[in-house]
Short mmCIF file of N, CA, C and O in Angstrom, two decimals:
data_model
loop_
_atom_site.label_atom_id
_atom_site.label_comp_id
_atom_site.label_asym_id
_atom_site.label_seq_id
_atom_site.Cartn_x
_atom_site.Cartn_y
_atom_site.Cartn_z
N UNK A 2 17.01 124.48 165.74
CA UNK A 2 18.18 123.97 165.04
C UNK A 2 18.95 123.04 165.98
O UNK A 2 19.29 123.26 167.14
N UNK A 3 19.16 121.96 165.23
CA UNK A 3 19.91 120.90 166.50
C UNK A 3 21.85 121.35 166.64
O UNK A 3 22.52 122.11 165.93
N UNK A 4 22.26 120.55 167.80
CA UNK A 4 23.31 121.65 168.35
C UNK A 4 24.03 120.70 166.97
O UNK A 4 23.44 119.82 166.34
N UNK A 5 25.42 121.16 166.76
CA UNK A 5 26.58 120.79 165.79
C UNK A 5 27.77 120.11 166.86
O UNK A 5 27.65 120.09 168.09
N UNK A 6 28.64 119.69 166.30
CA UNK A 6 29.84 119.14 166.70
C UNK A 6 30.33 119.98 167.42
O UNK A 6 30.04 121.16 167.23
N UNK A 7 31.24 119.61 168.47
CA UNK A 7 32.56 120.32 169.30
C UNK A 7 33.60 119.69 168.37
O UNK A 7 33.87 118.54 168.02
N UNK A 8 34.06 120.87 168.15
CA UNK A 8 35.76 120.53 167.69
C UNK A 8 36.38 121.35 168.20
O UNK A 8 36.19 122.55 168.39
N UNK A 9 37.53 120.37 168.54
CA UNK A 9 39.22 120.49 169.10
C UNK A 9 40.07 121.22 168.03
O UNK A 9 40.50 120.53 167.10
N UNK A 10 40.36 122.49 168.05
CA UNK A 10 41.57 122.74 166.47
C UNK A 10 42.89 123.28 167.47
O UNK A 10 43.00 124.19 168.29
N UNK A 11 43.57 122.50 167.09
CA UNK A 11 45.11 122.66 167.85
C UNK A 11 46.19 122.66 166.62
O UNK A 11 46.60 121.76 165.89
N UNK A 12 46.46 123.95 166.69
CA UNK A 12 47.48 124.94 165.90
C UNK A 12 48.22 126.06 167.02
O UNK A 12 47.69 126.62 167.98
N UNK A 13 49.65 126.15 166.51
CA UNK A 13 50.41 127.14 167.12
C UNK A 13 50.39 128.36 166.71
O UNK A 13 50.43 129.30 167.49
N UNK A 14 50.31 128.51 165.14
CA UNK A 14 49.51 129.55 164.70
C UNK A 14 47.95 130.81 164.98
O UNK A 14 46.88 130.25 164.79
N UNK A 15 47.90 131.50 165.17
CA UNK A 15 46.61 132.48 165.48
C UNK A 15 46.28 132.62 164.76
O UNK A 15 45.15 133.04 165.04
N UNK A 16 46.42 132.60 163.44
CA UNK A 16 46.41 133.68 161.93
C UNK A 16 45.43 132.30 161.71
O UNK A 16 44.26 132.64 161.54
N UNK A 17 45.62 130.95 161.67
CA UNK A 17 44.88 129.52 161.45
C UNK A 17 43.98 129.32 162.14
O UNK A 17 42.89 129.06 161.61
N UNK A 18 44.11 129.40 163.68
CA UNK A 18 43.07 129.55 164.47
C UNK A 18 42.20 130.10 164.76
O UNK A 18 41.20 129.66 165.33
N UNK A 19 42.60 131.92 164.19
CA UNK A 19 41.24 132.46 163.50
C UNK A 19 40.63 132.38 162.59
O UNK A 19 39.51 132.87 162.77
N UNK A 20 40.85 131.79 161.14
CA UNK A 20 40.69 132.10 159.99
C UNK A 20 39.61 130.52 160.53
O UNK A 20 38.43 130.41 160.88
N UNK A 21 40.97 129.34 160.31
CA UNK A 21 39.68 128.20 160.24
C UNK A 21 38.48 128.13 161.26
O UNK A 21 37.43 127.56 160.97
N UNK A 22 38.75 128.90 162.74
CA UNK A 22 37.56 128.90 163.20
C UNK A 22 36.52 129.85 163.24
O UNK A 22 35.77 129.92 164.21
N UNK A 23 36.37 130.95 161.76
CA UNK A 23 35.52 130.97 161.71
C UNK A 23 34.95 130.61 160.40
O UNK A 23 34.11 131.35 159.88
N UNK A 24 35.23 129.78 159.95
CA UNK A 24 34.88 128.77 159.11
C UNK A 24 33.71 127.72 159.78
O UNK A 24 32.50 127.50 159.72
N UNK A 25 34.70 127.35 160.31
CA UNK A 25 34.38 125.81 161.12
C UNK A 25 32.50 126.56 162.13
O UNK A 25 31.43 125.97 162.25
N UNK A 26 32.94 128.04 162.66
CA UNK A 26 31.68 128.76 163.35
C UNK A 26 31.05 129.13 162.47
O UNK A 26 29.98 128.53 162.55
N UNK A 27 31.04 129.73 161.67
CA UNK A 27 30.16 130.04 160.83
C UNK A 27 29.03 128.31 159.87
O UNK A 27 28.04 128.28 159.14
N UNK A 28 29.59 127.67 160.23
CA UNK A 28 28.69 126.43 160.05
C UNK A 28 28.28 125.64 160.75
O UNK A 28 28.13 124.43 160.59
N UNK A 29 27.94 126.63 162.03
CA UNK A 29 27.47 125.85 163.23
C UNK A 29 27.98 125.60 164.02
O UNK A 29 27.64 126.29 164.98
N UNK A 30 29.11 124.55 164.35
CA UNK A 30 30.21 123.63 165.19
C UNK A 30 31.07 124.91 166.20
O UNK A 30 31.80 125.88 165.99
N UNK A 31 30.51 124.29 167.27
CA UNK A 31 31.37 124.88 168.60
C UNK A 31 32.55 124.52 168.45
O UNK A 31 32.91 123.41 168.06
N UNK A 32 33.55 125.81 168.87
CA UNK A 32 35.11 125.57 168.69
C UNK A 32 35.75 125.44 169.91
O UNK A 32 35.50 125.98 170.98
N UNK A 33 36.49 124.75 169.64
CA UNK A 33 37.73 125.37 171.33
C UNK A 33 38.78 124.89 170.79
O UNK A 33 38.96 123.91 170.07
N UNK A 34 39.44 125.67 171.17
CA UNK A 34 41.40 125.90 170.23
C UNK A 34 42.15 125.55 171.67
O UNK A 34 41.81 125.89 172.80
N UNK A 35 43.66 124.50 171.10
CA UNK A 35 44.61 124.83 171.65
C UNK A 35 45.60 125.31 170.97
O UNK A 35 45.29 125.62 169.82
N UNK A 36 47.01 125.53 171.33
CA UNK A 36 48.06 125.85 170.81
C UNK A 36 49.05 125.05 171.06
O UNK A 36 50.03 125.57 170.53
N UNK A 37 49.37 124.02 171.60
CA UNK A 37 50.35 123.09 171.64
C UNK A 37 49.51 121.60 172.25
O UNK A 37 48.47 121.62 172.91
N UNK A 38 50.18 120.52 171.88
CA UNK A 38 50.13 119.08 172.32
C UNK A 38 49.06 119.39 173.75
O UNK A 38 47.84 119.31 173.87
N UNK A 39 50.05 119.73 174.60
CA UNK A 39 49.89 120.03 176.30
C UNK A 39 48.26 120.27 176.37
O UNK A 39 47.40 119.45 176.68
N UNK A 40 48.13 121.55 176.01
CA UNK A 40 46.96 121.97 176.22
C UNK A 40 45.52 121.21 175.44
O UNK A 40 44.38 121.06 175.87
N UNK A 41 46.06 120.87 174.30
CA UNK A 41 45.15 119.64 173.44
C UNK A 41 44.61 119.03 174.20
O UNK A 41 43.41 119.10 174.44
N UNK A 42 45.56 118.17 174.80
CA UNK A 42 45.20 116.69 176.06
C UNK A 42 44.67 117.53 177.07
O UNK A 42 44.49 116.80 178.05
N UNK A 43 44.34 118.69 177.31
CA UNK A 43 43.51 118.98 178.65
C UNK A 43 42.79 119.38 178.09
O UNK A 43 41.77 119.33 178.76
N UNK A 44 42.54 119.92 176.93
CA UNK A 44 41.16 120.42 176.59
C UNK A 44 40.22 119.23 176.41
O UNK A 44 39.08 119.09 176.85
N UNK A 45 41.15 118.19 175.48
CA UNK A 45 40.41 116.97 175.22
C UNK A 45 39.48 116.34 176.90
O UNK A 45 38.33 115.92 176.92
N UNK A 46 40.28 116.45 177.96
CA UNK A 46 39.65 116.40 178.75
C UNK A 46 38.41 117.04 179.59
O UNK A 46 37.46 116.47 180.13
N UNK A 47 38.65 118.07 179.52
CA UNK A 47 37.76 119.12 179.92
C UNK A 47 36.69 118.78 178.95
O UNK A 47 35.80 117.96 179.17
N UNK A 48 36.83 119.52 177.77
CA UNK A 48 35.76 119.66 176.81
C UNK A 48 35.27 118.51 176.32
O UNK A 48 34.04 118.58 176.25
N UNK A 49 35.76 117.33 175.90
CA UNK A 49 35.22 116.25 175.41
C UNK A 49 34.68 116.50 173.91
O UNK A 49 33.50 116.29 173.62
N UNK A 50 35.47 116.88 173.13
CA UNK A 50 34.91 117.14 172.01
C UNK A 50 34.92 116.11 171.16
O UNK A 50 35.63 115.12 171.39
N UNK A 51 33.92 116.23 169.74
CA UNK A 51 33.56 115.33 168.67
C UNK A 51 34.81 115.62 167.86
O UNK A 51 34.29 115.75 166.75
N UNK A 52 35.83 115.77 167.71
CA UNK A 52 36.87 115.62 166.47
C UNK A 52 37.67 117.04 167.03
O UNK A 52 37.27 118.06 167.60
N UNK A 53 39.29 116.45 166.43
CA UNK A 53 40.08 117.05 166.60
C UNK A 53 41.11 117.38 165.52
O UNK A 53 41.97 116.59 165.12
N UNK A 54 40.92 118.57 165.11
CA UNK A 54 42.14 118.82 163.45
C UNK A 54 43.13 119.03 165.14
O UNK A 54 43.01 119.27 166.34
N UNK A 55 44.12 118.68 163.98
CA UNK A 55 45.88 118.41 164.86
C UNK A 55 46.50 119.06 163.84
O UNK A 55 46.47 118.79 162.63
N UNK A 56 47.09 120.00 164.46
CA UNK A 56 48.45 120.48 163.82
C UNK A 56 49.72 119.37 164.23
O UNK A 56 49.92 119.04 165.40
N UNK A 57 50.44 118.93 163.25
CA UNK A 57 51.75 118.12 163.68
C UNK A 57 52.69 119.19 164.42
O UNK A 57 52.74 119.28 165.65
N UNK A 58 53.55 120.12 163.38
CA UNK A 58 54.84 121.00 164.31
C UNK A 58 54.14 121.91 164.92
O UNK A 58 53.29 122.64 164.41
N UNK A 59 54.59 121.88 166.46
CA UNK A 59 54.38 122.64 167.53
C UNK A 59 55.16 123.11 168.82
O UNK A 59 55.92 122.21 169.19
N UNK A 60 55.21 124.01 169.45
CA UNK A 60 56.07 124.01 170.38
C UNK A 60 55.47 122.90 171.72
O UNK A 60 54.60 122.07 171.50
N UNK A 61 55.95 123.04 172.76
CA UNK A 61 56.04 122.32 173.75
C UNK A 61 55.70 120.27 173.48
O UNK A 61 56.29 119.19 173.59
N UNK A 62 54.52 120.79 173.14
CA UNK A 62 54.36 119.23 172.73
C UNK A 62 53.58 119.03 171.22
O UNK A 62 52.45 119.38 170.89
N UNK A 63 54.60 118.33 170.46
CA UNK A 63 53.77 118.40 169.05
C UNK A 63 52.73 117.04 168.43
O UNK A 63 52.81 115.95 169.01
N UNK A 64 52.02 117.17 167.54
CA UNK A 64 50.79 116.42 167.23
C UNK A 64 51.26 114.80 166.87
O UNK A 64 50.50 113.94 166.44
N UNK A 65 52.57 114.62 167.13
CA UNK A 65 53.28 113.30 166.80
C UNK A 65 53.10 112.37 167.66
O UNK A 65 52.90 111.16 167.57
N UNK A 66 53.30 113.84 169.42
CA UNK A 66 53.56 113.41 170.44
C UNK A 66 51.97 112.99 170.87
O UNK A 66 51.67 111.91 171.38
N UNK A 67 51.05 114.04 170.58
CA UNK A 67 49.80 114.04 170.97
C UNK A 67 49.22 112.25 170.33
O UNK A 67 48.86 111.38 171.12
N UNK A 68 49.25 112.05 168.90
CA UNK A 68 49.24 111.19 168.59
C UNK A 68 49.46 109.88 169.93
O UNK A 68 48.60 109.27 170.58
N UNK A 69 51.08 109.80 169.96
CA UNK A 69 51.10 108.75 170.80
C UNK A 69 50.70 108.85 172.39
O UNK A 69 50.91 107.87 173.12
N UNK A 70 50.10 110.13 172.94
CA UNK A 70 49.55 110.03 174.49
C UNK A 70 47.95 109.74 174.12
O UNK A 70 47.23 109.55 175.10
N UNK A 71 47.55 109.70 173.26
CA UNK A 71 46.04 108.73 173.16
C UNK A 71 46.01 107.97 172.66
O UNK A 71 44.98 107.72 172.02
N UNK A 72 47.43 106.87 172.60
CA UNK A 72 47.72 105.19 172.50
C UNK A 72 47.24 104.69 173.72
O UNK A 72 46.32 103.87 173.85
N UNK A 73 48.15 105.42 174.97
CA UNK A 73 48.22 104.99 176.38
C UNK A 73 46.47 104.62 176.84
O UNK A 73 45.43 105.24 176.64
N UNK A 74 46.78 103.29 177.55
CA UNK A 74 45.67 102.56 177.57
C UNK A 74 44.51 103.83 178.74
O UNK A 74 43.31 103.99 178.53
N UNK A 75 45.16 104.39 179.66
CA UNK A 75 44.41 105.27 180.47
C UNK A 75 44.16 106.50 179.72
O UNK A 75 43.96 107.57 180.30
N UNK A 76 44.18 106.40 178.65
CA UNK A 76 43.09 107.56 177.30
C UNK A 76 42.11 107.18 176.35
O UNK A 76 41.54 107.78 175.43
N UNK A 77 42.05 105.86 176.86
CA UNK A 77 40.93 105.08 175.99
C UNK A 77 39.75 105.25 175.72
O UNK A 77 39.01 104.71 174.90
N UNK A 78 39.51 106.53 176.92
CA UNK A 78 37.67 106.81 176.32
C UNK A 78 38.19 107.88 175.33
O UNK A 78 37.40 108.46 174.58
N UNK A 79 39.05 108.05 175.32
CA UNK A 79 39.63 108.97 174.06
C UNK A 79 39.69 108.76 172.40
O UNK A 79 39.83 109.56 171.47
N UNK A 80 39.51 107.08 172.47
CA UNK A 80 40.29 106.00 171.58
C UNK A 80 39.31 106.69 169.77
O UNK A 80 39.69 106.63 168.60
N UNK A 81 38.08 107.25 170.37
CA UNK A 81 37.55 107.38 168.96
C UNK A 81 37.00 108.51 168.59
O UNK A 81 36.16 108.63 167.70
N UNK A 82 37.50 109.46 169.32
CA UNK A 82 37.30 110.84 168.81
C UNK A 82 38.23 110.94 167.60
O UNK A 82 39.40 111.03 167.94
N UNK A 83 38.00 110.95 166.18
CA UNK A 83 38.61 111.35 165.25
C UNK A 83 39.43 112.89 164.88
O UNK A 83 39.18 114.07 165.16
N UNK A 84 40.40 112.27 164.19
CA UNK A 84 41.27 112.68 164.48
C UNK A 84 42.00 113.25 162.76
O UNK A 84 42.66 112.60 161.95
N UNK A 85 41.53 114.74 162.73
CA UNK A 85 42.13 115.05 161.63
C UNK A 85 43.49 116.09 161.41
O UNK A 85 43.56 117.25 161.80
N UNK A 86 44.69 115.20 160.55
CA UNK A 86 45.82 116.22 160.70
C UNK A 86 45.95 117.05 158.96
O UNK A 86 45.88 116.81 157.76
N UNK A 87 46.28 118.52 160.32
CA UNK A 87 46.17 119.45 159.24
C UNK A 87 47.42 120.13 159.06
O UNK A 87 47.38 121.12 159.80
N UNK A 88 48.74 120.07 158.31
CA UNK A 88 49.79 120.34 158.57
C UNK A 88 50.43 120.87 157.23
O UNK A 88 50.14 120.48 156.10
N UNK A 89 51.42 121.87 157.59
CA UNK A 89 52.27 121.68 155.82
C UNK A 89 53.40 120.70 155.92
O UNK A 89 54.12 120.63 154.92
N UNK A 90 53.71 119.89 157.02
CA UNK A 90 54.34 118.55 156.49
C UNK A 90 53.68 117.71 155.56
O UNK A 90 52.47 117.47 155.54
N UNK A 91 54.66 117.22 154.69
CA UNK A 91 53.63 116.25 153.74
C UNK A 91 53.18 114.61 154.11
O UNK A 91 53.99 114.10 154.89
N UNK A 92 52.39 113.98 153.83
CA UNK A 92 51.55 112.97 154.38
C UNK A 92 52.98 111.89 154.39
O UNK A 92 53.28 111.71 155.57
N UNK A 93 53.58 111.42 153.79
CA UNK A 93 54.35 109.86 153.23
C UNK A 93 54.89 110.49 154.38
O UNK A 93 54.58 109.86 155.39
N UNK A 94 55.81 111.84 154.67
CA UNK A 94 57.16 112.27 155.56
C UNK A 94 56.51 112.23 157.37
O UNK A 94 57.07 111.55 158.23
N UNK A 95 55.40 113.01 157.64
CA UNK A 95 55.17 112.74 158.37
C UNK A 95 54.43 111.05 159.07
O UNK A 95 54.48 110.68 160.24
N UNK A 96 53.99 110.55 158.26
CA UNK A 96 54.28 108.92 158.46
C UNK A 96 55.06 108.00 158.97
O UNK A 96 55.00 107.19 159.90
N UNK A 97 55.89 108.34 158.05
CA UNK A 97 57.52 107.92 158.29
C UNK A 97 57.83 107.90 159.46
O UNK A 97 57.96 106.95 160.23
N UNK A 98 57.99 109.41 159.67
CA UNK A 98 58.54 109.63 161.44
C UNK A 98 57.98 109.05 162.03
O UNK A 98 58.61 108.36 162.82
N UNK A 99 56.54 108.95 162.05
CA UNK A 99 55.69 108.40 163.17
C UNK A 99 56.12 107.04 163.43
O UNK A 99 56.30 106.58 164.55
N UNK A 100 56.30 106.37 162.27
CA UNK A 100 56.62 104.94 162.20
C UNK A 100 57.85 104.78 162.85
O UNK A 100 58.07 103.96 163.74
N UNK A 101 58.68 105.65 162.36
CA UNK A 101 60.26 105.50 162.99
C UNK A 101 60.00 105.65 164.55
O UNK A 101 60.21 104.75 165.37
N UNK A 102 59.60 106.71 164.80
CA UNK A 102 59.58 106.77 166.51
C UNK A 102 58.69 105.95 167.91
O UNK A 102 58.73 105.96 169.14
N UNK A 103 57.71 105.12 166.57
CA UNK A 103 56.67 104.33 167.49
C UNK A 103 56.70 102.89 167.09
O UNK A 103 56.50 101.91 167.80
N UNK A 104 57.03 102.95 165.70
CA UNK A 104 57.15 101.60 164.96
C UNK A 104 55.36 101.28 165.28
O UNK A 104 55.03 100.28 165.91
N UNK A 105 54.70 101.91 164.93
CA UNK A 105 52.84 101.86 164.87
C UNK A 105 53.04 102.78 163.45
O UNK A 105 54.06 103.31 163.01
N UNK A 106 51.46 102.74 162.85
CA UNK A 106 51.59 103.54 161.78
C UNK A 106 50.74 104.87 162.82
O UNK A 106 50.27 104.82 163.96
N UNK A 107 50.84 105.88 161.89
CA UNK A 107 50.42 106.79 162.35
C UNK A 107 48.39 107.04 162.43
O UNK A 107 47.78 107.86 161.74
N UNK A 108 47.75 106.08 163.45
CA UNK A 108 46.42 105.79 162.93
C UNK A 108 45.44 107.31 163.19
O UNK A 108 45.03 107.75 164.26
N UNK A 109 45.26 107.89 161.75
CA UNK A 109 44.61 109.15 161.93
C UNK A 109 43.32 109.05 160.91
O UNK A 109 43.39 108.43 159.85
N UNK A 110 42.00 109.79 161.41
CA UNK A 110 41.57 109.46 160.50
C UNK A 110 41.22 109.95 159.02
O UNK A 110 40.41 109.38 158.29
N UNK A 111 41.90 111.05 158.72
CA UNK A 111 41.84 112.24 157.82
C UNK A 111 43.47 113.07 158.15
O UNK A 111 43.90 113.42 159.25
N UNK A 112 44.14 113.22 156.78
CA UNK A 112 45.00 114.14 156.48
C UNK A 112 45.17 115.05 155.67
O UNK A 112 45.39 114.76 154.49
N UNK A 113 45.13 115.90 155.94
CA UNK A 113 45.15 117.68 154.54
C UNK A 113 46.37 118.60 155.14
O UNK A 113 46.49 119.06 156.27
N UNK A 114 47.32 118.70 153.88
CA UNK A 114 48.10 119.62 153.46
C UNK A 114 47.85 120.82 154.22
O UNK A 114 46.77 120.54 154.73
N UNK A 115 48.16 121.98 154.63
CA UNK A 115 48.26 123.37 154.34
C UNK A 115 48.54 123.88 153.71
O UNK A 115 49.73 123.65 153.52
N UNK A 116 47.93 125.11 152.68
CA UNK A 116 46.75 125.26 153.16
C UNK A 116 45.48 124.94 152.36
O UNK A 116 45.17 125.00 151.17
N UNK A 117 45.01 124.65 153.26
CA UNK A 117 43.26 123.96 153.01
C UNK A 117 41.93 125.43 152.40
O UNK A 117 41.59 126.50 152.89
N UNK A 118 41.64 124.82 151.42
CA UNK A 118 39.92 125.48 150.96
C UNK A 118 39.16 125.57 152.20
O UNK A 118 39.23 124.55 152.89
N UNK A 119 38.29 126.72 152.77
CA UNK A 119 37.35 126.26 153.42
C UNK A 119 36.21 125.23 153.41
O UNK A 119 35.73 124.54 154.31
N UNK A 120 35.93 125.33 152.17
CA UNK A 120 34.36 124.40 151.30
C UNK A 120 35.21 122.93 151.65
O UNK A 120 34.53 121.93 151.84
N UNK A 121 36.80 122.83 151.72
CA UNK A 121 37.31 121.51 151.70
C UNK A 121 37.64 121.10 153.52
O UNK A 121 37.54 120.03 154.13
N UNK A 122 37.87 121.87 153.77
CA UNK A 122 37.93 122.21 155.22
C UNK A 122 36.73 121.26 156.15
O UNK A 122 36.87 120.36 156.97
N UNK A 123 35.71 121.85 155.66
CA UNK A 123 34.10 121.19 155.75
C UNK A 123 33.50 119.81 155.87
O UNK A 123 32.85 119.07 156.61
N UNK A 124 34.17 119.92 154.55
CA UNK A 124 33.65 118.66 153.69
C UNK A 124 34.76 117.14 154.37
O UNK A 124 34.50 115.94 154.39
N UNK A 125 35.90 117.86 154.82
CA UNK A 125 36.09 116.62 155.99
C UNK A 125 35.96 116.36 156.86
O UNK A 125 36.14 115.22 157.29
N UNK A 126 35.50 117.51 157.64
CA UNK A 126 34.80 117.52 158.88
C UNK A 126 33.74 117.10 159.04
O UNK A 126 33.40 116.51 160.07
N UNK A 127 32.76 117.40 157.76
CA UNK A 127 31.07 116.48 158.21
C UNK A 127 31.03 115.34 157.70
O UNK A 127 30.00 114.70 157.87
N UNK A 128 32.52 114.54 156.64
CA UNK A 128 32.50 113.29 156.78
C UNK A 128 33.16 112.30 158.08
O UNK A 128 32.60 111.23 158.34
N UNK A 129 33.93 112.58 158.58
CA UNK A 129 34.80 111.97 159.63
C UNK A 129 34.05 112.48 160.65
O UNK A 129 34.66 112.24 161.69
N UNK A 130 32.78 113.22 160.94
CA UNK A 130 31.74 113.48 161.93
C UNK A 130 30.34 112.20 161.69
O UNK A 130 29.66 111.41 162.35
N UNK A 131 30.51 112.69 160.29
CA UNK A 131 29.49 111.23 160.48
C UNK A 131 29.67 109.66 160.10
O UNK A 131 28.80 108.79 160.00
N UNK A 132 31.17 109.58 159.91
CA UNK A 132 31.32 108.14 160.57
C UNK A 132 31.22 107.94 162.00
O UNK A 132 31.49 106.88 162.57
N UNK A 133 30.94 108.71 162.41
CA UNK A 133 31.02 108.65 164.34
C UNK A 133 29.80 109.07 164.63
O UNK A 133 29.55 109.27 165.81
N UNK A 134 28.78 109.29 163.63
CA UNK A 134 27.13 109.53 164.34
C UNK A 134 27.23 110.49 165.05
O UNK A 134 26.87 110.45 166.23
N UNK A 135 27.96 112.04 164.26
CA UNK A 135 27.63 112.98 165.10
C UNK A 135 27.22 114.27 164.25
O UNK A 135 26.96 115.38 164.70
N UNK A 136 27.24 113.78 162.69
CA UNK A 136 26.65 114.96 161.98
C UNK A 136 25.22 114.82 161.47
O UNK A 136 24.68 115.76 160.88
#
């Protein structure tokens, strides 16, 4: 069986981080979780994973912020790991802000509500995996 995706799931929640990852494990795809912004950007480093669900509200550093530290030109091998946000902010509101605080739009490549279907869960993950030639 050929290996599956690494994904990044960064939620402050546990109750999310267990539930969707064993979703996300149970269909193969290696997980590694953070819980805030901070730890995201080092995992992203360390691990190098194929796609990242983002939680937006978070403590220490949130997915707004994460957003704009893989603008910065010294995260650029970063530039195309996709990037899916999974939040109960709603899509137009969290936009907005982004726009307000960066005046950029918020470039992500997949957004879903909380809370998410597993079967739907999936089904954006092995599309936004294989625009990137990794499913």
């Amino acid at each position: 069986m050929e290996k599956k995706a690494k994904i990044l799931l960064v939620d402050d929640d546990p109750d999310i981080l267990m539930a969707m990852g064993m979703v996300l494990e149970a269909h193969g795809y290696e997980l590694v979780t953070a819980r805030d912004g901070i730890e995201a950007l080092e995992k992203l480093k360390s691990e190098k994973p194929d796609l990242m669900i983002l939680d937006l509200l978070m403590p220490r550093m949130d997915g707004f912020e994460v957003c704009k530290q893989l603008k910065d030109p010294r995260r650029a091998k970063y530039a195309n790991i996709p990037i899916l946000i999974l939040t109960s902010v709603r899509e137009d509101a969290s936009r907005r802000r982004y726009e307000l605080e960066t005046g950029l739009a918020l470039d992500v490549d997949d957004y879903v509500e909380k809370p998410i279907a597993p079967h739907t869960l999936v089904e954006r993950v092995e599309k936004l995996l294989k625009k990137v030639g990794k499913a």
